[in-house]
Amino acid sequence: MRRTRITGAIALAATAALALAACSDDSGSGDTGGDTGGEAEGGDSVTIGIKYDQPGLGFMDGDTPTGFDVEVAKYVAGELGYSEDQIEWMESPSAQRETLLSTGQVDMIFATYSITDERREQVSFAGPYFVAGQDLLVAADNTDITGPDTLDGKNLCSVTGSTSAQRIKDEYSEGVNLLEQPGYAECVTALTSGQVDAVTTDDIILAGLGALPENAGQVKVVGNTFSEELYGVGIPQDSDQCEAINEAITKMVDDGAWQEALDAATEGTGYTPNADLNPPEYEPCDM
């Protein structure tokens, strides 16, 4: 289906009246909404799901959330009329994201949430706001694993609820042995202890994990991506805020805040996002 370049593509159609209408009539979980004037209309807070264990993307440092996903979430919430102190953060593990949205426990999810047709059967998406690529994390001295087709007989770790490891088994290395862990930190621990030979997820996530002081020098990203992962904003299926969220992402890209947040999130990791795919194209809300 046709996709439209996010930068400037909806500016022609977007008017202040439409933006106000889209933002002030939310039907997600019954307690979100707002206008563009900075005061939330329809509720005193907005609940946003993020990851707590992905350095550089969604990471809870004490009581403070940090990372690129967090910065995009704060920007979008601001455009929807919520100040930062009106945001309630909720941990959203991969296996629980659809449930959290469909039961109204969160209003939006920014959690490296790849847009897929299967997930669209349960939730809706705005965005995407970033395009990553699936890759592998291996021991720093590993020269045997060079891509997803070199994993037969190897042990591969991914997080419960993620589709990344099963994709490798289905499409590249039927003989790979899969191990699931509740979080990425546990997968990297399994890697550094020799329990598994590789960890798989998106390249930007692996880069953040590899850059942690406790992992530095022990692991490396293979650097051979084999997918395009469109990070979308998860919203309930009955939400009417898709267009408003897309407009907020467009504004973030156009005013430079998107690039600033991405640079801060990836600084020192050695990771360079695919410039041909980022900033990304957004998916029309009427898909």
PDB file of C-alpha atoms in Angstrom:
ATOM      1  CA  MET A   1       0.000   0.000   0.000  1.00  0.00           C
ATOM      2  CA  ARG A   2       1.157   3.481  -0.753  1.00  0.00           C
ATOM      3  CA  ARG A   3       2.993   5.286   2.035  1.00  0.00           C
ATOM      4  CA  THR A   4       3.575   9.007   2.276  1.00  0.00           C
ATOM      5  CA  ARG A   5       6.770  10.821   3.248  1.00  0.00           C
ATOM      6  CA  ILE A   6       6.305  12.066   6.790  1.00  0.00           C
ATOM      7  CA  THR A   7       8.112  15.378   6.329  1.00  0.00           C
ATOM      8  CA  GLY A   8       5.630  17.901   5.047  1.00  0.00           C
ATOM      9  CA  ALA A   9       3.259  15.368   3.548  1.00  0.00           C
ATOM     10  CA  ILE A  10       0.270  16.147   5.722  1.00  0.00           C
ATOM     11  CA  ALA A  11       0.917  19.821   6.131  1.00  0.00           C
ATOM     12  CA  LEU A  12      -1.314  20.701   3.187  1.00  0.00           C
ATOM     13  CA  ALA A  13      -4.273  18.833   4.602  1.00  0.00           C
ATOM     14  CA  ALA A  14      -3.768  19.731   8.253  1.00  0.00           C
ATOM     15  CA  THR A  15      -5.405  22.853   9.574  1.00  0.00           C
ATOM     16  CA  ALA A  16      -5.571  24.189  13.081  1.00  0.00           C
ATOM     17  CA  ALA A  17      -9.260  23.313  13.289  1.00  0.00           C
ATOM     18  CA  LEU A  18      -8.675  19.713  12.292  1.00  0.00           C
ATOM     19  CA  ALA A  19      -5.804  19.351  14.733  1.00  0.00           C
ATOM     20  CA  LEU A  20      -7.948  20.675  17.567  1.00  0.00           C
ATOM     21  CA  ALA A  21     -10.796  18.354  16.644  1.00  0.00           C
ATOM     22  CA  ALA A  22      -8.521  15.334  16.451  1.00  0.00           C
ATOM     23  CA  CYS A  23      -6.890  16.028  19.787  1.00  0.00           C
ATOM     24  CA  SER A  24      -9.953  16.947  21.848  1.00  0.00           C
ATOM     25  CA  ASP A  25     -12.170  13.951  21.133  1.00  0.00           C
ATOM     26  CA  ASP A  26     -10.187  10.935  22.162  1.00  0.00           C
ATOM     27  CA  SER A  27     -12.028   7.659  22.639  1.00  0.00           C
ATOM     28  CA  GLY A  28      -9.062   5.465  23.581  1.00  0.00           C
ATOM     29  CA  SER A  29      -9.485   4.537  27.237  1.00  0.00           C
ATOM     30  CA  GLY A  30     -11.908   7.244  28.222  1.00  0.00           C
ATOM     31  CA  ASP A  31      -9.440   9.457  30.090  1.00  0.00           C
ATOM     32  CA  THR A  32      -7.300  11.000  27.394  1.00  0.00           C
ATOM     33  CA  GLY A  33      -7.704  13.956  25.133  1.00  0.00           C
ATOM     34  CA  GLY A  34      -6.644  17.508  24.923  1.00  0.00           C
ATOM     35  CA  ASP A  35      -6.152  20.548  22.775  1.00  0.00           C
ATOM     36  CA  THR A  36      -3.019  22.199  21.507  1.00  0.00           C
ATOM     37  CA  GLY A  37      -3.131  24.908  24.122  1.00  0.00           C
ATOM     38  CA  GLY A  38      -1.256  22.960  26.779  1.00  0.00           C
ATOM     39  CA  GLU A  39      -4.231  22.047  28.962  1.00  0.00           C
ATOM     40  CA  ALA A  40      -5.470  18.466  28.837  1.00  0.00           C
ATOM     41  CA  GLU A  41      -9.179  18.262  27.973  1.00  0.00           C
ATOM     42  CA  GLY A  42     -11.031  15.113  29.028  1.00  0.00           C
ATOM     43  CA  GLY A  43      -8.621  13.938  31.707  1.00  0.00           C
ATOM     44  CA  ASP A  44      -5.886  14.981  34.085  1.00  0.00           C
ATOM     45  CA  SER A  45      -3.278  12.550  32.788  1.00  0.00           C
ATOM     46  CA  VAL A  46      -2.296  10.287  29.934  1.00  0.00           C
ATOM     47  CA  THR A  47      -0.853   6.822  30.474  1.00  0.00           C
ATOM     48  CA  ILE A  48       1.966   5.913  28.103  1.00  0.00           C
ATOM     49  CA  GLY A  49       3.573   2.510  27.843  1.00  0.00           C
ATOM     50  CA  ILE A  50       7.335   2.230  27.340  1.00  0.00           C
ATOM     51  CA  LYS A  51      10.046  -0.341  27.832  1.00  0.00           C
ATOM     52  CA  TYR A  52      12.034  -0.108  31.046  1.00  0.00           C
ATOM     53  CA  ASP A  53      14.999  -2.235  29.952  1.00  0.00           C
ATOM     54  CA  GLN A  54      16.171  -0.814  26.605  1.00  0.00           C
ATOM     55  CA  PRO A  55      19.044   1.659  27.103  1.00  0.00           C
ATOM     56  CA  GLY A  56      18.866   4.540  24.661  1.00  0.00           C
ATOM     57  CA  LEU A  57      15.242   3.820  23.784  1.00  0.00           C
ATOM     58  CA  GLY A  58      13.084   3.116  26.806  1.00  0.00           C
ATOM     59  CA  PHE A  59      14.909   2.775  30.094  1.00  0.00           C
ATOM     60  CA  MET A  60      13.798   3.524  33.641  1.00  0.00           C
ATOM     61  CA  ASP A  61      16.712   5.123  35.490  1.00  0.00           C
ATOM     62  CA  GLY A  62      15.400   5.175  39.040  1.00  0.00           C
ATOM     63  CA  ASP A  63      12.129   7.031  38.648  1.00  0.00           C
ATOM     64  CA  THR A  64      13.189   8.816  35.459  1.00  0.00           C
ATOM     65  CA  PRO A  65      12.418   7.374  32.026  1.00  0.00           C
ATOM     66  CA  THR A  66      15.064   8.024  29.365  1.00  0.00           C
ATOM     67  CA  GLY A  67      15.641   7.238  25.701  1.00  0.00           C
ATOM     68  CA  PHE A  68      14.496   8.026  22.189  1.00  0.00           C
ATOM     69  CA  ASP A  69      11.067   6.410  22.574  1.00  0.00           C
ATOM     70  CA  VAL A  70      10.533   8.450  25.728  1.00  0.00           C
ATOM     71  CA  GLU A  71      11.465  11.716  24.012  1.00  0.00           C
ATOM     72  CA  VAL A  72       9.113  11.024  21.107  1.00  0.00           C
ATOM     73  CA  ALA A  73       6.354  10.127  23.561  1.00  0.00           C
ATOM     74  CA  LYS A  74       6.838  13.337  25.550  1.00  0.00           C
ATOM     75  CA  TYR A  75       6.797  15.432  22.371  1.00  0.00           C
ATOM     76  CA  VAL A  76       3.627  13.789  21.066  1.00  0.00           C
ATOM     77  CA  ALA A  77       1.912  14.075  24.438  1.00  0.00           C
ATOM     78  CA  GLY A  78       2.801  17.764  24.519  1.00  0.00           C
ATOM     79  CA  GLU A  79       1.209  18.292  21.115  1.00  0.00           C
ATOM     80  CA  LEU A  80      -1.903  16.515  22.375  1.00  0.00           C
ATOM     81  CA  GLY A  81      -2.137  18.943  25.265  1.00  0.00           C
ATOM     82  CA  TYR A  82      -0.361  17.128  28.086  1.00  0.00           C
ATOM     83  CA  SER A  83       2.551  18.497  30.070  1.00  0.00           C
ATOM     84  CA  GLU A  84       5.279  16.133  31.232  1.00  0.00           C
ATOM     85  CA  ASP A  85       3.928  16.011  34.764  1.00  0.00           C
ATOM     86  CA  GLN A  86       0.601  14.763  33.390  1.00  0.00           C
ATOM     87  CA  ILE A  87       2.232  11.682  31.860  1.00  0.00           C
ATOM     88  CA  GLU A  88       1.935   8.428  33.778  1.00  0.00           C
ATOM     89  CA  TRP A  89       4.519   5.909  32.561  1.00  0.00           C
ATOM     90  CA  MET A  90       3.768   2.191  32.530  1.00  0.00           C
ATOM     91  CA  GLU A  91       6.165  -0.641  31.763  1.00  0.00           C
ATOM     92  CA  SER A  92       5.032  -2.435  28.613  1.00  0.00           C
ATOM     93  CA  PRO A  93       6.861  -5.732  28.020  1.00  0.00           C
ATOM     94  CA  SER A  94       6.594  -7.106  24.491  1.00  0.00           C
ATOM     95  CA  ALA A  95       4.219  -9.909  25.448  1.00  0.00           C
ATOM     96  CA  GLN A  96       1.787  -7.553  27.191  1.00  0.00           C
ATOM     97  CA  ARG A  97       1.470  -4.645  24.759  1.00  0.00           C
ATOM     98  CA  GLU A  98      -1.723  -5.734  22.998  1.00  0.00           C
ATOM     99  CA  THR A  99      -3.392  -6.571  26.309  1.00  0.00           C
ATOM    100  CA  LEU A 100      -2.443  -3.240  27.864  1.00  0.00           C
ATOM    101  CA  LEU A 101      -4.004  -1.370  24.941  1.00  0.00           C
ATOM    102  CA  SER A 102      -7.110  -3.486  24.481  1.00  0.00           C
ATOM    103  CA  THR A 103      -7.961  -3.360  28.190  1.00  0.00           C
ATOM    104  CA  GLY A 104      -7.440   0.398  28.446  1.00  0.00           C
ATOM    105  CA  GLN A 105      -4.531   0.238  30.878  1.00  0.00           C
ATOM    106  CA  VAL A 106      -2.505   2.530  28.613  1.00  0.00           C
ATOM    107  CA  ASP A 107      -3.548   5.184  26.100  1.00  0.00           C
ATOM    108  CA  MET A 108      -0.504   4.929  23.833  1.00  0.00           C
ATOM    109  CA  ILE A 109       2.572   2.729  23.605  1.00  0.00           C
ATOM    110  CA  PHE A 110       6.028   3.863  22.448  1.00  0.00           C
ATOM    111  CA  ALA A 111       8.046   0.696  23.001  1.00  0.00           C
ATOM    112  CA  THR A 112       9.995  -0.323  19.867  1.00  0.00           C
ATOM    113  CA  TYR A 113       6.583  -1.594  18.724  1.00  0.00           C
ATOM    114  CA  SER A 114       6.934  -2.880  15.165  1.00  0.00           C
ATOM    115  CA  ILE A 115       3.863  -2.405  12.987  1.00  0.00           C
ATOM    116  CA  THR A 116       2.621  -5.765  11.685  1.00  0.00           C
ATOM    117  CA  ASP A 117      -0.624  -6.996  10.127  1.00  0.00           C
ATOM    118  CA  GLU A 118      -0.986  -9.581  12.885  1.00  0.00           C
ATOM    119  CA  ARG A 119      -0.810  -6.932  15.593  1.00  0.00           C
ATOM    120  CA  ARG A 120      -3.270  -4.759  13.678  1.00  0.00           C
ATOM    121  CA  GLU A 121      -5.879  -7.435  14.309  1.00  0.00           C
ATOM    122  CA  GLN A 122      -5.865  -6.369  17.970  1.00  0.00           C
ATOM    123  CA  VAL A 123      -4.597  -2.772  18.067  1.00  0.00           C
ATOM    124  CA  SER A 124      -4.096   0.227  15.805  1.00  0.00           C
ATOM    125  CA  PHE A 125      -0.933   2.179  15.037  1.00  0.00           C
ATOM    126  CA  ALA A 126       0.102   5.728  14.294  1.00  0.00           C
ATOM    127  CA  GLY A 127       3.476   6.531  12.790  1.00  0.00           C
ATOM    128  CA  PRO A 128       5.990   4.987  12.315  1.00  0.00           C
ATOM    129  CA  TYR A 129       8.453   7.345  13.960  1.00  0.00           C
ATOM    130  CA  PHE A 130      11.593   5.225  13.300  1.00  0.00           C
ATOM    131  CA  VAL A 131      12.723   2.349  11.064  1.00  0.00           C
ATOM    132  CA  ALA A 132      15.191  -0.144  12.549  1.00  0.00           C
ATOM    133  CA  GLY A 133      16.563  -3.430  11.191  1.00  0.00           C
ATOM    134  CA  GLN A 134      16.809  -6.821  12.860  1.00  0.00           C
ATOM    135  CA  ASP A 135      20.366  -7.888  13.643  1.00  0.00           C
ATOM    136  CA  LEU A 136      22.392 -10.130  15.957  1.00  0.00           C
ATOM    137  CA  LEU A 137      24.478  -9.517  19.068  1.00  0.00           C
ATOM    138  CA  VAL A 138      27.319 -11.985  19.604  1.00  0.00           C
ATOM    139  CA  ALA A 139      30.467 -12.342  21.706  1.00  0.00           C
ATOM    140  CA  ALA A 140      33.164  -9.880  20.720  1.00  0.00           C
ATOM    141  CA  ASP A 141      35.504 -12.647  19.579  1.00  0.00           C
ATOM    142  CA  ASN A 142      32.868 -14.592  17.628  1.00  0.00           C
ATOM    143  CA  THR A 143      33.716 -14.972  13.930  1.00  0.00           C
ATOM    144  CA  ASP A 144      31.376 -17.856  13.092  1.00  0.00           C
ATOM    145  CA  ILE A 145      28.086 -16.008  13.224  1.00  0.00           C
ATOM    146  CA  THR A 146      27.849 -13.493  10.389  1.00  0.00           C
ATOM    147  CA  GLY A 147      24.123 -13.391   9.737  1.00  0.00           C
ATOM    148  CA  PRO A 148      20.798 -15.146  10.350  1.00  0.00           C
ATOM    149  CA  ASP A 149      21.686 -18.016   8.015  1.00  0.00           C
ATOM    150  CA  THR A 150      24.687 -19.057  10.156  1.00  0.00           C
ATOM    151  CA  LEU A 151      22.728 -20.061  13.268  1.00  0.00           C
ATOM    152  CA  ASP A 152      21.934 -23.732  12.647  1.00  0.00           C
ATOM    153  CA  GLY A 153      22.805 -25.665  15.798  1.00  0.00           C
ATOM    154  CA  LYS A 154      23.345 -22.426  17.731  1.00  0.00           C
ATOM    155  CA  ASN A 155      21.431 -21.128  20.743  1.00  0.00           C
ATOM    156  CA  LEU A 156      19.572 -17.876  20.115  1.00  0.00           C
ATOM    157  CA  CYS A 157      17.903 -15.657  22.707  1.00  0.00           C
ATOM    158  CA  SER A 158      15.043 -13.220  22.281  1.00  0.00           C
ATOM    159  CA  VAL A 159      12.412 -11.676  24.539  1.00  0.00           C
ATOM    160  CA  THR A 160       9.070 -13.312  25.222  1.00  0.00           C
ATOM    161  CA  GLY A 161       6.435 -11.790  22.922  1.00  0.00           C
ATOM    162  CA  SER A 162       8.919 -10.782  20.247  1.00  0.00           C
ATOM    163  CA  THR A 163       8.683 -12.290  16.758  1.00  0.00           C
ATOM    164  CA  SER A 164      12.351 -11.806  15.874  1.00  0.00           C
ATOM    165  CA  ALA A 165      13.795 -15.209  16.853  1.00  0.00           C
ATOM    166  CA  GLN A 166      10.951 -17.176  15.308  1.00  0.00           C
ATOM    167  CA  ARG A 167      11.491 -15.281  12.060  1.00  0.00           C
ATOM    168  CA  ILE A 168      15.088 -16.525  11.964  1.00  0.00           C
ATOM    169  CA  LYS A 169      13.969 -20.110  12.584  1.00  0.00           C
ATOM    170  CA  ASP A 170      11.244 -19.907   9.933  1.00  0.00           C
ATOM    171  CA  GLU A 171      13.181 -18.092   7.226  1.00  0.00           C
ATOM    172  CA  TYR A 172      16.931 -18.584   7.739  1.00  0.00           C
ATOM    173  CA  SER A 173      18.119 -21.310  10.131  1.00  0.00           C
ATOM    174  CA  GLU A 174      15.611 -24.053  10.832  1.00  0.00           C
ATOM    175  CA  GLY A 175      18.028 -25.812  13.177  1.00  0.00           C
ATOM    176  CA  VAL A 176      18.527 -22.893  15.556  1.00  0.00           C
ATOM    177  CA  ASN A 177      17.618 -23.469  19.219  1.00  0.00           C
ATOM    178  CA  LEU A 178      15.445 -20.722  20.674  1.00  0.00           C
ATOM    179  CA  LEU A 179      15.565 -19.436  24.226  1.00  0.00           C
ATOM    180  CA  GLU A 180      13.139 -16.791  25.505  1.00  0.00           C
ATOM    181  CA  GLN A 181      13.815 -14.463  28.403  1.00  0.00           C
ATOM    182  CA  PRO A 182      11.557 -11.845  30.000  1.00  0.00           C
ATOM    183  CA  GLY A 183      13.879  -8.958  29.117  1.00  0.00           C
ATOM    184  CA  TYR A 184      16.841  -8.030  26.927  1.00  0.00           C
ATOM    185  CA  ALA A 185      19.169  -7.678  29.907  1.00  0.00           C
ATOM    186  CA  GLU A 186      18.596 -11.352  30.708  1.00  0.00           C
ATOM    187  CA  CYS A 187      19.364 -12.270  27.095  1.00  0.00           C
ATOM    188  CA  VAL A 188      22.678 -10.425  27.197  1.00  0.00           C
ATOM    189  CA  THR A 189      23.543 -12.085  30.504  1.00  0.00           C
ATOM    190  CA  ALA A 190      22.880 -15.442  28.872  1.00  0.00           C
ATOM    191  CA  LEU A 191      25.180 -14.423  26.026  1.00  0.00           C
ATOM    192  CA  THR A 192      28.081 -13.242  28.173  1.00  0.00           C
ATOM    193  CA  SER A 193      27.812 -16.359  30.349  1.00  0.00           C
ATOM    194  CA  GLY A 194      27.957 -18.661  27.327  1.00  0.00           C
ATOM    195  CA  GLN A 195      24.429 -19.977  27.701  1.00  0.00           C
ATOM    196  CA  VAL A 196      23.499 -18.716  24.217  1.00  0.00           C
ATOM    197  CA  ASP A 197      25.503 -17.875  21.119  1.00  0.00           C
ATOM    198  CA  ALA A 198      23.542 -14.840  19.959  1.00  0.00           C
ATOM    199  CA  VAL A 199      20.794 -12.404  20.853  1.00  0.00           C
ATOM    200  CA  THR A 200      18.452 -11.053  18.237  1.00  0.00           C
ATOM    201  CA  THR A 201      16.272  -7.985  18.054  1.00  0.00           C
ATOM    202  CA  ASP A 202      16.501  -4.634  16.308  1.00  0.00           C
ATOM    203  CA  ASP A 203      19.912  -3.126  15.662  1.00  0.00           C
ATOM    204  CA  ILE A 204      19.327   0.063  17.633  1.00  0.00           C
ATOM    205  CA  ILE A 205      18.294  -1.974  20.696  1.00  0.00           C
ATOM    206  CA  LEU A 206      21.361  -4.209  20.428  1.00  0.00           C
ATOM    207  CA  ALA A 207      23.624  -1.165  20.086  1.00  0.00           C
ATOM    208  CA  GLY A 208      22.259   0.317  23.296  1.00  0.00           C
ATOM    209  CA  LEU A 209      22.719  -2.955  25.171  1.00  0.00           C
ATOM    210  CA  GLY A 210      26.251  -3.416  23.874  1.00  0.00           C
ATOM    211  CA  ALA A 211      27.221   0.092  24.943  1.00  0.00           C
ATOM    212  CA  LEU A 212      26.373  -0.470  28.613  1.00  0.00           C
ATOM    213  CA  PRO A 213      29.513  -0.354  30.789  1.00  0.00           C
ATOM    214  CA  GLU A 214      29.017  -3.920  32.001  1.00  0.00           C
ATOM    215  CA  ASN A 215      28.852  -5.202  28.409  1.00  0.00           C
ATOM    216  CA  ALA A 216      31.439  -2.992  26.742  1.00  0.00           C
ATOM    217  CA  GLY A 217      34.164  -5.018  25.044  1.00  0.00           C
ATOM    218  CA  GLN A 218      32.373  -8.315  25.595  1.00  0.00           C
ATOM    219  CA  VAL A 219      29.809  -8.215  22.811  1.00  0.00           C
ATOM    220  CA  LYS A 220      29.364  -6.756  19.331  1.00  0.00           C
ATOM    221  CA  VAL A 221      26.583  -6.131  16.835  1.00  0.00           C
ATOM    222  CA  VAL A 222      27.116  -8.260  13.705  1.00  0.00           C
ATOM    223  CA  GLY A 223      26.007  -5.376  11.476  1.00  0.00           C
ATOM    224  CA  ASN A 224      24.082  -7.387   8.908  1.00  0.00           C
ATOM    225  CA  THR A 225      20.440  -6.280   9.102  1.00  0.00           C
ATOM    226  CA  PHE A 226      17.802  -8.424   7.451  1.00  0.00           C
ATOM    227  CA  SER A 227      14.495  -6.668   8.005  1.00  0.00           C
ATOM    228  CA  GLU A 228      12.835  -3.288   8.238  1.00  0.00           C
ATOM    229  CA  GLU A 229      11.095  -2.725  11.568  1.00  0.00           C
ATOM    230  CA  LEU A 230       8.665   0.174  11.542  1.00  0.00           C
ATOM    231  CA  TYR A 231       8.307   1.497  15.086  1.00  0.00           C
ATOM    232  CA  GLY A 232       4.713   2.640  15.472  1.00  0.00           C
ATOM    233  CA  VAL A 233       2.706   4.264  18.233  1.00  0.00           C
ATOM    234  CA  GLY A 234       0.357   1.612  19.553  1.00  0.00           C
ATOM    235  CA  ILE A 235      -3.161   2.894  20.197  1.00  0.00           C
ATOM    236  CA  PRO A 236      -6.498   1.170  20.911  1.00  0.00           C
ATOM    237  CA  GLN A 237      -8.508   0.191  17.853  1.00  0.00           C
ATOM    238  CA  ASP A 238     -11.261   2.638  18.722  1.00  0.00           C
ATOM    239  CA  SER A 239      -8.883   5.592  19.150  1.00  0.00           C
ATOM    240  CA  ASP A 240      -9.376   8.596  16.881  1.00  0.00           C
ATOM    241  CA  GLN A 241      -5.985  10.152  17.596  1.00  0.00           C
ATOM    242  CA  CYS A 242      -3.939   8.579  14.808  1.00  0.00           C
ATOM    243  CA  GLU A 243      -3.951  11.688  12.619  1.00  0.00           C
ATOM    244  CA  ALA A 244      -3.132  13.972  15.538  1.00  0.00           C
ATOM    245  CA  ILE A 245      -0.212  11.743  16.544  1.00  0.00           C
ATOM    246  CA  ASN A 246       1.097  11.709  12.956  1.00  0.00           C
ATOM    247  CA  GLU A 247       0.902  15.487  12.846  1.00  0.00           C
ATOM    248  CA  ALA A 248       2.894  15.675  16.088  1.00  0.00           C
ATOM    249  CA  ILE A 249       5.574  13.341  14.712  1.00  0.00           C
ATOM    250  CA  THR A 250       5.750  15.421  11.533  1.00  0.00           C
ATOM    251  CA  LYS A 251       6.252  18.573  13.589  1.00  0.00           C
ATOM    252  CA  MET A 252       8.963  16.891  15.656  1.00  0.00           C
ATOM    253  CA  VAL A 253      10.836  15.926  12.492  1.00  0.00           C
ATOM    254  CA  ASP A 254      10.429  19.325  10.877  1.00  0.00           C
ATOM    255  CA  ASP A 255      11.598  21.372  13.873  1.00  0.00           C
ATOM    256  CA  GLY A 256      14.706  19.226  14.437  1.00  0.00           C
ATOM    257  CA  ALA A 257      13.665  17.760  17.789  1.00  0.00           C
ATOM    258  CA  TRP A 258      13.417  14.248  16.315  1.00  0.00           C
ATOM    259  CA  GLN A 259      17.033  14.274  15.083  1.00  0.00           C
ATOM    260  CA  GLU A 260      18.256  15.814  18.321  1.00  0.00           C
ATOM    261  CA  ALA A 261      16.587  13.060  20.351  1.00  0.00           C
ATOM    262  CA  LEU A 262      17.958  10.333  18.088  1.00  0.00           C
ATOM    263  CA  ASP A 263      21.493  11.722  18.238  1.00  0.00           C
ATOM    264  CA  ALA A 264      21.371  11.860  22.022  1.00  0.00           C
ATOM    265  CA  ALA A 265      20.057   8.286  22.219  1.00  0.00           C
ATOM    266  CA  THR A 266      22.747   6.759  19.991  1.00  0.00           C
ATOM    267  CA  GLU A 267      25.766   8.852  20.972  1.00  0.00           C
ATOM    268  CA  GLY A 268      28.777   6.704  21.776  1.00  0.00           C
ATOM    269  CA  THR A 269      27.216   3.433  20.592  1.00  0.00           C
ATOM    270  CA  GLY A 270      28.819   3.396  17.144  1.00  0.00           C
ATOM    271  CA  TYR A 271      25.362   2.868  15.668  1.00  0.00           C
ATOM    272  CA  THR A 272      24.329   4.787  12.566  1.00  0.00           C
ATOM    273  CA  PRO A 273      20.652   4.617  11.582  1.00  0.00           C
ATOM    274  CA  ASN A 274      19.808   3.929   7.944  1.00  0.00           C
ATOM    275  CA  ALA A 275      19.592   7.410   6.450  1.00  0.00           C
ATOM    276  CA  ASP A 276      17.580   6.112   3.474  1.00  0.00           C
ATOM    277  CA  LEU A 277      14.788   5.023   5.814  1.00  0.00           C
ATOM    278  CA  ASN A 278      14.925   7.711   8.500  1.00  0.00           C
ATOM    279  CA  PRO A 279      13.026   9.943   9.044  1.00  0.00           C
ATOM    280  CA  PRO A 280      10.468   7.344   8.082  1.00  0.00           C
ATOM    281  CA  GLU A 281       7.393   7.372   5.928  1.00  0.00           C
ATOM    282  CA  TYR A 282       4.174   7.262   7.873  1.00  0.00           C
ATOM    283  CA  GLU A 283       1.370   4.790   7.351  1.00  0.00           C
ATOM    284  CA  PRO A 284      -1.992   6.390   6.484  1.00  0.00           C
ATOM    285  CA  CYS A 285      -4.476   6.126   9.340  1.00  0.00           C
ATOM    286  CA  ASP A 286      -7.173   4.699   7.086  1.00  0.00           C
ATOM    287  CA  MET A 287      -5.272   1.470   6.387  1.00  0.00           C
TER     288      MET A 287
END
